[in-house]
Coordinates of C-alpha atoms in Angstrom, one line a residue:
Chain V
X1 CA -75.2 36.6 -73.2
X2 CA -71.7 35.2 -73.2
X3 CA -70.4 38.5 -71.9
X4 CA -72.9 38.3 -69.0
X5 CA -71.8 34.8 -68.2
X6 CA -68.2 35.9 -68.2
X7 CA -69.2 38.7 -65.9
X8 CA -71.0 36.5 -63.5
X9 CA -68.1 34.1 -63.3
X10 CA -65.7 36.9 -62.7
X11 CA -68.1 38.2 -60.0
X12 CA -68.3 34.8 -58.4
X13 CA -64.5 34.5 -58.4
X14 CA -64.3 38.0 -56.9
X15 CA -66.9 37.1 -54.3
X16 CA -65.0 33.9 -53.4
X17 CA -61.8 35.9 -53.0
X18 CA -63.6 38.4 -50.8
X19 CA -65.0 35.6 -48.7
X20 CA -61.5 34.0 -48.3
X21 CA -60.1 37.4 -47.4
X22 CA -62.9 37.9 -44.9
X23 CA -62.2 34.6 -43.3
X24 CA -58.5 35.4 -43.1
X25 CA -59.4 38.8 -41.6
X26 CA -61.7 37.2 -39.1
X27 CA -59.0 34.9 -38.0
X28 CA -56.6 37.8 -37.7
X29 CA -59.0 39.9 -35.7
X30 CA -59.7 37.5 -33.0
X31 CA -62.9 36.3 -34.4
X32 CA -64.2 32.7 -33.8
X33 CA -62.2 29.9 -35.4
X34 CA -58.8 28.5 -35.1
X35 CA -55.7 30.5 -36.2
X36 CA -54.1 27.1 -36.7
X37 CA -56.3 26.6 -39.8
X38 CA -55.4 30.0 -41.3
X39 CA -53.7 28.7 -44.4
X40 CA -52.4 32.2 -45.3
X41 CA -49.8 31.9 -42.5
X42 CA -48.6 28.4 -43.4
X43 CA -45.8 29.4 -45.8
X44 CA -44.5 31.8 -43.2
X45 CA -44.5 29.1 -40.4
X46 CA -43.1 26.4 -42.6
X47 CA -40.3 28.7 -43.9
X48 CA -39.2 29.8 -40.4
X49 CA -39.6 26.2 -39.1
X50 CA -37.2 24.9 -41.8
X51 CA -34.7 27.7 -41.1
X52 CA -34.9 26.9 -37.4
X53 CA -34.5 23.2 -37.9
X54 CA -31.5 23.7 -40.2
X55 CA -29.9 26.1 -37.7
X56 CA -30.5 23.7 -34.7
X57 CA -29.2 20.8 -36.8
X58 CA -26.0 22.7 -37.7
X59 CA -25.4 23.8 -34.1
X60 CA -25.9 20.2 -32.9
X61 CA -24.1 18.4 -35.6
X62 CA -21.1 20.7 -36.0
X63 CA -20.5 21.9 -32.4
X64 CA -22.6 20.4 -29.6
X65 CA -22.7 16.7 -30.4
X66 CA -19.0 16.2 -31.2
X67 CA -18.2 18.1 -28.0
X68 CA -20.5 16.2 -25.7
X69 CA -19.4 12.9 -27.3
X70 CA -15.7 13.8 -26.7
X71 CA -16.4 14.8 -23.1
X72 CA -18.3 11.6 -22.5
X73 CA -15.5 9.5 -24.1
X74 CA -12.9 11.5 -22.0
X75 CA -14.8 10.8 -18.9
X76 CA -15.1 7.1 -19.7
X77 CA -11.3 7.1 -20.3
X78 CA -10.6 8.9 -17.1
X79 CA -12.9 6.5 -15.2
X80 CA -11.2 3.5 -16.7
X81 CA -7.7 4.9 -16.0
X82 CA -8.7 5.8 -12.4
X83 CA -10.1 2.3 -11.9
X84 CA -7.0 0.7 -13.3
X85 CA -4.8 3.0 -11.1
X86 CA -6.9 2.0 -8.1
X87 CA -6.5 -1.6 -8.9
X88 CA -2.8 -1.1 -9.2
X89 CA -2.6 0.7 -5.9
X90 CA -4.6 -2.1 -4.3
X91 CA -2.3 -4.7 -5.7
X92 CA 0.7 -2.7 -4.4
X93 CA -0.9 -2.4 -1.0
X94 CA -1.4 -6.2 -1.0
X95 CA 2.2 -6.7 -2.0
X96 CA 3.4 -4.3 0.8
X97 CA 1.3 -6.2 3.3
X98 CA 2.7 -9.5 2.1
X99 CA 6.3 -8.1 2.4
X100 CA 5.5 -6.9 5.9
X101 CA 4.1 -10.2 6.9
X102 CA 7.2 -11.9 5.4
X103 CA 9.5 -9.6 7.3
X104 CA 7.5 -10.2 10.5
X105 CA 7.8 -14.0 10.0
X106 CA 11.5 -13.7 9.3
X107 CA 12.1 -11.6 12.4
X108 CA 10.1 -14.0 14.5
X109 CA 12.1 -17.0 13.2
X110 CA 15.4 -15.1 13.8
X111 CA 14.3 -14.3 17.4
X112 CA 13.4 -17.9 17.9
X113 CA 16.7 -19.1 16.5
X114 CA 18.6 -16.7 18.8
X115 CA 16.6 -17.8 21.8
X116 CA 17.3 -21.4 21.0
X117 CA 21.0 -20.8 20.5
X118 CA 21.3 -18.9 23.8
X119 CA 19.4 -21.6 25.6
X120 CA 21.7 -24.3 24.1
X121 CA 24.8 -22.3 25.1
X122 CA 23.5 -21.8 28.6
X123 CA 22.6 -25.5 28.8
X124 CA 26.1 -26.4 27.6
X125 CA 27.8 -24.1 30.2
X126 CA 25.6 -25.4 32.9
X127 CA 26.4 -29.0 32.1
X128 CA 30.1 -28.2 32.1
X129 CA 29.9 -26.5 35.4
X130 CA 27.9 -29.3 36.9
X131 CA 30.4 -31.9 35.6
X132 CA 33.3 -29.9 37.1
X133 CA 31.5 -29.6 40.4
X134 CA 30.7 -33.3 40.4
X135 CA 34.4 -34.0 39.7
X136 CA 35.5 -31.8 42.6
X137 CA 33.0 -33.3 44.9
X138 CA 34.2 -36.8 43.9
X139 CA 37.8 -35.8 44.5
X140 CA 37.0 -34.3 47.9
X141 CA 35.0 -37.4 48.8
X142 CA 37.8 -39.7 47.8
X143 CA 40.3 -37.7 49.8
X144 CA 38.1 -37.6 52.8
X145 CA 37.5 -41.4 52.6
X146 CA 41.2 -42.0 52.4
X147 CA 41.8 -39.9 55.5
X148 CA 39.0 -41.6 57.3
X149 CA 40.5 -45.0 56.4
X150 CA 43.8 -43.8 57.6
X151 CA 42.4 -42.5 60.9
X152 CA 40.5 -45.8 61.4
X153 CA 43.7 -47.8 60.7
X154 CA 45.8 -45.7 63.1
X155 CA 43.0 -45.9 65.7
X156 CA 42.9 -49.7 65.4
X157 CA 46.6 -49.8 65.7
X158 CA 46.5 -47.6 68.8
X159 CA 43.8 -49.8 70.3
X160 CA 46.0 -52.9 69.7
X161 CA 49.0 -51.2 71.3
X162 CA 46.9 -50.1 74.2
X163 CA 45.5 -53.6 74.5
X164 CA 48.9 -55.1 74.5
X165 CA 50.3 -52.7 77.0
X166 CA 47.2 -53.1 79.2
X167 CA 47.5 -56.9 78.8
X168 CA 51.2 -56.8 79.8
X169 CA 50.4 -54.6 82.8
X170 CA 47.5 -56.9 83.7
X171 CA 49.7 -60.0 83.4
X172 CA 52.5 -58.4 85.5
X173 CA 49.9 -57.2 88.0
X174 CA 48.4 -60.7 88.4
X175 CA 51.8 -62.5 88.5
X176 CA 54.3 -60.1 89.9
X177 CA 57.9 -60.9 89.5
X178 CA 57.2 -63.2 86.6
X179 CA 58.6 -62.0 83.4
X180 CA 56.1 -61.2 80.7
X181 CA 56.4 -63.1 77.5
X182 CA 55.9 -60.3 75.0
X183 CA 55.3 -62.6 72.0
X184 CA 52.6 -64.6 73.8
X185 CA 50.9 -61.4 74.8
X186 CA 51.0 -60.1 71.3
X187 CA 49.7 -63.3 69.9
X188 CA 46.8 -63.4 72.4
X189 CA 45.9 -59.7 71.8
X190 CA 45.9 -60.1 68.1
X191 CA 43.8 -63.3 68.3
X192 CA 41.3 -61.4 70.5
X193 CA 41.1 -58.4 68.3
X194 CA 40.4 -60.7 65.3
X195 CA 37.9 -62.7 67.1
Chain K
X1 CA -28.9 28.5 -17.4
X2 CA -25.7 28.7 -19.2
X3 CA -23.8 30.8 -16.7
X4 CA -24.2 28.5 -13.8
X5 CA -21.0 26.5 -13.8
X6 CA -20.1 26.2 -10.2
X7 CA -22.0 25.0 -7.1
X8 CA -21.5 27.9 -4.7
X9 CA -24.2 29.2 -2.5
X10 CA -23.8 32.7 -3.9
X11 CA -24.8 31.5 -7.3
X12 CA -27.8 29.6 -6.1
X13 CA -28.9 32.7 -4.2
X14 CA -28.7 34.6 -7.4
X15 CA -30.6 31.8 -9.2
X16 CA -33.3 32.1 -6.6
X17 CA -33.5 35.9 -7.2
X18 CA -33.8 35.3 -10.9
X19 CA -36.5 32.8 -10.3
X20 CA -38.5 35.2 -8.2
X21 CA -37.9 37.9 -10.8
X22 CA -39.3 35.6 -13.5
X23 CA -42.3 34.9 -11.3
X24 CA -42.9 38.6 -10.8
X25 CA -42.7 39.3 -14.5
X26 CA -45.0 36.4 -15.2
X27 CA -47.5 37.8 -12.6
X28 CA -47.4 41.2 -14.2
X29 CA -47.8 39.8 -17.7
X30 CA -50.6 37.6 -16.4
X31 CA -52.4 40.6 -14.8
X32 CA -52.0 42.6 -18.0
X33 CA -53.4 39.7 -20.0
X34 CA -56.4 39.4 -17.7
X35 CA -56.9 43.2 -17.8
X36 CA -56.7 43.0 -21.6
X37 CA -59.3 40.3 -21.7
X38 CA -61.6 42.1 -19.3
X39 CA -63.8 44.3 -21.4
X40 CA -66.7 44.6 -19.0
X41 CA -68.2 41.3 -19.8
X42 CA -67.4 37.7 -20.4
X43 CA -65.1 38.2 -23.4
X44 CA -62.8 35.2 -23.6
X45 CA -60.7 34.8 -26.6
X46 CA -58.8 31.6 -25.9
X47 CA -57.5 31.3 -29.5
X48 CA -56.0 34.8 -29.8
X49 CA -52.8 33.5 -28.4
X50 CA -52.2 31.4 -31.5
X51 CA -52.6 34.2 -34.1
X52 CA -49.6 34.6 -36.3
X53 CA -48.8 38.4 -36.5
X54 CA -45.9 40.3 -38.1
X55 CA -43.3 41.5 -35.6
X56 CA -43.0 44.9 -37.3
X57 CA -46.0 46.8 -38.5
X58 CA -49.4 45.4 -39.4
X59 CA -48.9 44.2 -43.0
X60 CA -49.8 40.9 -44.5
X61 CA -48.0 37.8 -43.5
X62 CA -45.8 36.7 -46.4
X63 CA -43.7 33.6 -46.3
X64 CA -40.6 35.7 -45.4
X65 CA -42.2 38.1 -43.0
X66 CA -40.6 38.1 -39.5
X67 CA -43.5 37.1 -37.3
X68 CA -44.0 36.0 -33.7
X69 CA -43.3 32.5 -35.1
X70 CA -39.9 33.8 -36.1
X71 CA -39.3 35.4 -32.7
X72 CA -40.2 32.3 -30.6
X73 CA -38.4 29.9 -32.9
X74 CA -35.3 32.1 -32.7
X75 CA -35.6 32.1 -28.9
X76 CA -35.8 28.4 -29.0
X77 CA -32.6 28.3 -31.1
X78 CA -31.0 30.6 -28.6
X79 CA -32.0 28.5 -25.6
X80 CA -30.7 25.4 -27.4
X81 CA -27.5 27.2 -28.2
X82 CA -27.2 28.3 -24.5
X83 CA -27.7 24.8 -23.2
X84 CA -25.9 22.7 -25.7
X85 CA -23.0 25.0 -26.7
X86 CA -22.5 27.6 -23.9
X87 CA -23.5 25.1 -21.2
X88 CA -20.9 22.6 -22.4
X89 CA -18.1 25.1 -23.1
X90 CA -16.2 23.9 -20.0
X91 CA -15.8 20.4 -21.5
X92 CA -15.3 19.4 -17.9
X93 CA -14.8 15.8 -16.9
X94 CA -16.8 16.7 -13.8
X95 CA -19.6 18.6 -15.4
X96 CA -21.2 21.8 -14.3
X97 CA -24.9 21.9 -13.8
X98 CA -25.7 23.1 -17.3
X99 CA -23.3 20.6 -18.8
X100 CA -25.0 17.9 -16.8
X101 CA -28.4 18.8 -18.3
X102 CA -26.9 18.9 -21.8
X103 CA -25.3 15.5 -21.3
X104 CA -28.5 14.2 -19.8
X105 CA -30.5 15.3 -22.8
X106 CA -27.9 13.8 -25.1
X107 CA -27.8 10.5 -23.2
X108 CA -31.6 10.4 -23.0
X109 CA -32.2 10.7 -26.7
X110 CA -29.2 8.6 -27.8
X111 CA -30.3 5.7 -25.5
X112 CA -33.8 6.0 -26.9
X113 CA -32.6 5.8 -30.5
X114 CA -30.3 2.9 -29.6
X115 CA -32.9 1.0 -27.6
X116 CA -35.9 1.5 -29.8
X117 CA -34.5 1.8 -33.3
X118 CA -31.3 -0.2 -32.9
X119 CA -27.6 0.6 -33.2
X120 CA -27.8 1.0 -37.0
X121 CA -30.2 4.0 -36.4
X122 CA -27.4 6.0 -34.7
X123 CA -26.5 7.9 -37.9
X124 CA -30.0 9.5 -37.6
X125 CA -29.4 10.5 -34.0
X126 CA -28.5 14.2 -34.8
X127 CA -31.7 14.5 -36.8
X128 CA -33.8 13.0 -34.0
X129 CA -32.1 15.0 -31.4
X130 CA -32.8 18.2 -33.4
X131 CA -36.5 17.3 -33.5
X132 CA -36.5 16.6 -29.7
X133 CA -34.7 19.7 -28.7
X134 CA -36.8 21.9 -31.0
X135 CA -40.1 20.5 -29.7
X136 CA -39.0 20.6 -26.0
X137 CA -37.7 24.2 -26.3
X138 CA -40.8 25.3 -28.2
X139 CA -43.1 23.6 -25.6
X140 CA -41.4 25.1 -22.6
X141 CA -41.0 28.5 -24.1
X142 CA -44.7 28.4 -24.8
X143 CA -45.3 28.0 -21.1
X144 CA -44.1 31.6 -20.5
X145 CA -47.2 33.7 -20.0
X146 CA -47.8 35.9 -23.1
X147 CA -45.5 33.8 -25.3
X148 CA -46.3 32.1 -28.6
X149 CA -46.3 28.3 -28.8
X150 CA -45.0 27.4 -32.2
X151 CA -45.6 23.7 -31.7
X152 CA -49.3 24.4 -31.1
X153 CA -49.7 25.0 -34.8
X154 CA -50.6 22.2 -37.1
X155 CA -48.5 23.6 -39.9
X156 CA -45.4 23.3 -37.8
X157 CA -46.1 19.8 -36.4
X158 CA -47.3 18.6 -39.8
X159 CA -44.0 19.6 -41.4
X160 CA -42.1 17.8 -38.6
X161 CA -44.3 14.7 -39.0
X162 CA -44.1 14.7 -42.8
X163 CA -40.3 15.1 -42.6
X164 CA -40.2 12.0 -40.4
X165 CA -42.7 10.1 -42.6
X166 CA -40.7 10.9 -45.8
X167 CA -37.4 10.1 -44.2
X168 CA -38.7 6.8 -42.8
X169 CA -40.3 5.8 -46.2
X170 CA -37.2 6.8 -48.2
X171 CA -34.8 5.1 -45.8
X172 CA -37.0 2.0 -45.8
X173 CA -37.0 1.7 -49.6
X174 CA -33.3 2.5 -49.9
X175 CA -32.2 0.0 -47.2
X176 CA -34.5 -2.8 -48.0
X177 CA -35.7 -2.2 -51.6
X178 CA -39.0 -3.8 -52.3
X179 CA -38.5 -5.8 -49.1
X180 CA -39.7 -2.8 -47.3
X181 CA -43.2 -3.7 -48.4
X182 CA -43.0 -6.8 -46.2
X183 CA -43.8 -4.3 -43.4
X184 CA -47.4 -4.5 -44.7
X185 CA -47.5 -8.3 -45.1
X186 CA -48.0 -9.8 -41.7
X187 CA -46.4 -13.2 -42.2
X188 CA -47.4 -14.4 -38.7
X189 CA -51.1 -14.1 -39.5
X190 CA -53.1 -16.8 -41.3
X191 CA -52.8 -16.6 -45.1
X192 CA -56.4 -15.7 -45.6
X193 CA -56.3 -12.8 -43.3
X194 CA -53.1 -11.3 -44.7
X195 CA -54.6 -9.2 -47.6
X196 CA -57.1 -7.6 -45.2
X197 CA -54.3 -7.0 -42.7
X198 CA -52.2 -5.5 -45.5
X199 CA -54.9 -3.0 -46.3
X200 CA -55.2 -2.1 -42.6
X201 CA -51.4 -1.8 -42.3
X202 CA -51.1 0.4 -45.4
X203 CA -53.9 2.7 -44.1
X204 CA -52.3 2.9 -40.6
X205 CA -48.9 3.6 -42.2
X206 CA -50.3 6.6 -44.1
X207 CA -52.3 7.8 -41.0
X208 CA -49.1 7.9 -39.0
X209 CA -48.0 11.5 -40.0
X210 CA -51.5 12.7 -39.2
X211 CA -51.7 11.3 -35.7
X212 CA -48.0 12.1 -35.2
X213 CA -48.6 15.8 -35.9
X214 CA -52.1 16.3 -34.5
X215 CA -51.2 14.6 -31.2
X216 CA -48.5 17.2 -30.5
X217 CA -50.3 20.3 -31.8
X218 CA -53.6 19.2 -30.3
X219 CA -52.2 18.6 -26.8
X220 CA -50.5 22.0 -26.7
X221 CA -53.3 24.0 -28.2
X222 CA -55.9 22.4 -25.9
X223 CA -53.8 23.0 -22.8
X224 CA -53.1 26.6 -23.6
X225 CA -56.6 27.3 -24.6
X226 CA -57.9 25.9 -21.3
X227 CA -55.5 28.1 -19.4
X228 CA -56.8 31.1 -21.3
X229 CA -60.4 30.2 -20.6
X230 CA -59.7 29.9 -16.9
X231 CA -57.9 33.2 -17.1
X232 CA -61.0 34.7 -18.7
X233 CA -63.2 33.4 -15.8
X234 CA -60.8 34.8 -13.3
X235 CA -61.1 38.2 -15.0
X236 CA -64.9 38.4 -14.5
X237 CA -65.4 36.6 -11.2
X238 CA -64.0 39.3 -9.0
X239 CA -62.8 38.0 -5.6
X240 CA -64.1 34.5 -6.5
X241 CA -61.6 34.6 -9.3
X242 CA -59.2 32.9 -6.9
X243 CA -60.8 29.6 -7.8
X244 CA -60.0 29.6 -11.5
X245 CA -56.5 31.0 -10.6
X246 CA -55.9 27.9 -8.5
X247 CA -57.2 25.9 -11.4
X248 CA -54.7 27.6 -13.7
X249 CA -51.9 26.7 -11.3
X250 CA -52.9 23.1 -11.4
X251 CA -53.3 23.0 -15.2
X252 CA -50.1 24.8 -15.6
X253 CA -48.3 22.0 -13.6
X254 CA -50.0 19.5 -15.9
X255 CA -48.9 21.5 -19.0
X256 CA -45.3 21.4 -17.8
X257 CA -45.6 17.6 -17.8
X258 CA -47.4 17.6 -21.1
X259 CA -44.7 19.8 -22.7
X260 CA -42.1 17.2 -21.9
X261 CA -44.2 14.1 -22.5
X262 CA -45.3 15.2 -25.9
X263 CA -41.8 15.9 -27.0
X264 CA -40.8 12.5 -25.6
X265 CA -43.7 10.8 -27.4
X266 CA -42.9 12.5 -30.7
X267 CA -39.3 11.5 -30.5
X268 CA -40.0 7.9 -29.4
X269 CA -42.6 7.4 -32.2
X270 CA -40.0 8.7 -34.6
X271 CA -37.6 6.0 -33.3
X272 CA -40.3 3.4 -33.7
X273 CA -41.0 4.4 -37.3
X274 CA -37.3 4.4 -38.0
X275 CA -37.1 0.9 -36.6
X276 CA -39.8 -0.2 -39.1
X277 CA -37.7 1.3 -41.9
X278 CA -34.5 -0.4 -40.8
X279 CA -36.0 -3.7 -39.8
X280 CA -39.4 -4.0 -41.7
X281 CA -39.8 -7.8 -41.0
X282 CA -42.4 -8.5 -38.4

């Protein structure tokens, strides 16, 4: 009886094992059901998954990630440096422009100064020449006036002489033979000329 | 992807040739797959693509047996190696195309960790980046016709999610001690409601790894299975099979999106959970 029971238990276990095997076989041989639920393949998948993950992790952690991080840092550094250099060049350009503006202004001021100086010089020369000419003109004028006065004086004298002579002649013509009082004639002529 | 370092037209011409060659290979594999499925009747086996088989021989799958899981995970490692190590070997200040992609991925995940989990989460960045790259590479490799999608298996995603869950829980207790339990005690709620909310919070906390893992595996499995179903239709519909093929093209485009978005979602949720561990106070 006990032996029988033992037998039947063993049979049942056997049957169960067979059934499990059958199920696994069914899954293997494209029967219905999901290969995902075939527990027999789990240890295999899990083992290879763990191996794979460890390998990927090692590749990334030891080689790829430090390398990419350093490349990114280097790029950041290069960018920063380039930006700083660009800033520097920009500043230099601004400085150069300022220097150019300064030089331009200086040159302009210098040109202005030279023009002013020249103008003043010319002005001075002109004034001097004008003064000299004025002086000469004044001298010439004075001289001319002196001569005119002289000529006038001599003309007046001549007129007086002529008048005296004419008077004496007239007197002698009016009263022939009568002596001409020269002093009286002179006095009369002079009085007439004045009057 | 790793050899493209310059921007010459000759290189891009070669890239185009490689692209067309890949499309040709994909079409051939696709045709073979359709022919394989076509057994004189409507014999669609959308789940066959997920079967784990030994690479060599036909023996049982032990834990150490090299299987198609091993192969596609190794290809994932190789593509990550090509992108992140070979692609960046120039260390150029002005990056090549592959280096740009590597830097983009780096900046993308790093910014995510920093923005979502905070600056003090940055020591976990290599760990999170590992998860992201593994999922993204597995998802995209799974889009190659005839390939095996490792992330469509619940065993894989469950391990990933449990690793996150355990990390977050341990970090939470190590950093905050018993104060980590304040995560479950919603101090902004009325006092009477807090015990009830605490129960809900605890349940939701322990449900996290479940949803975290099933979301990823479920999305990929469903998408790939649908592709296979449509391929089966195309196989038996003769000339009218063009309709499911157009459907496959549309779903494939969707799957490309899903591949990236699911990796993104998994990563950002990891960051959110990590934030809870580092700053548990509501």
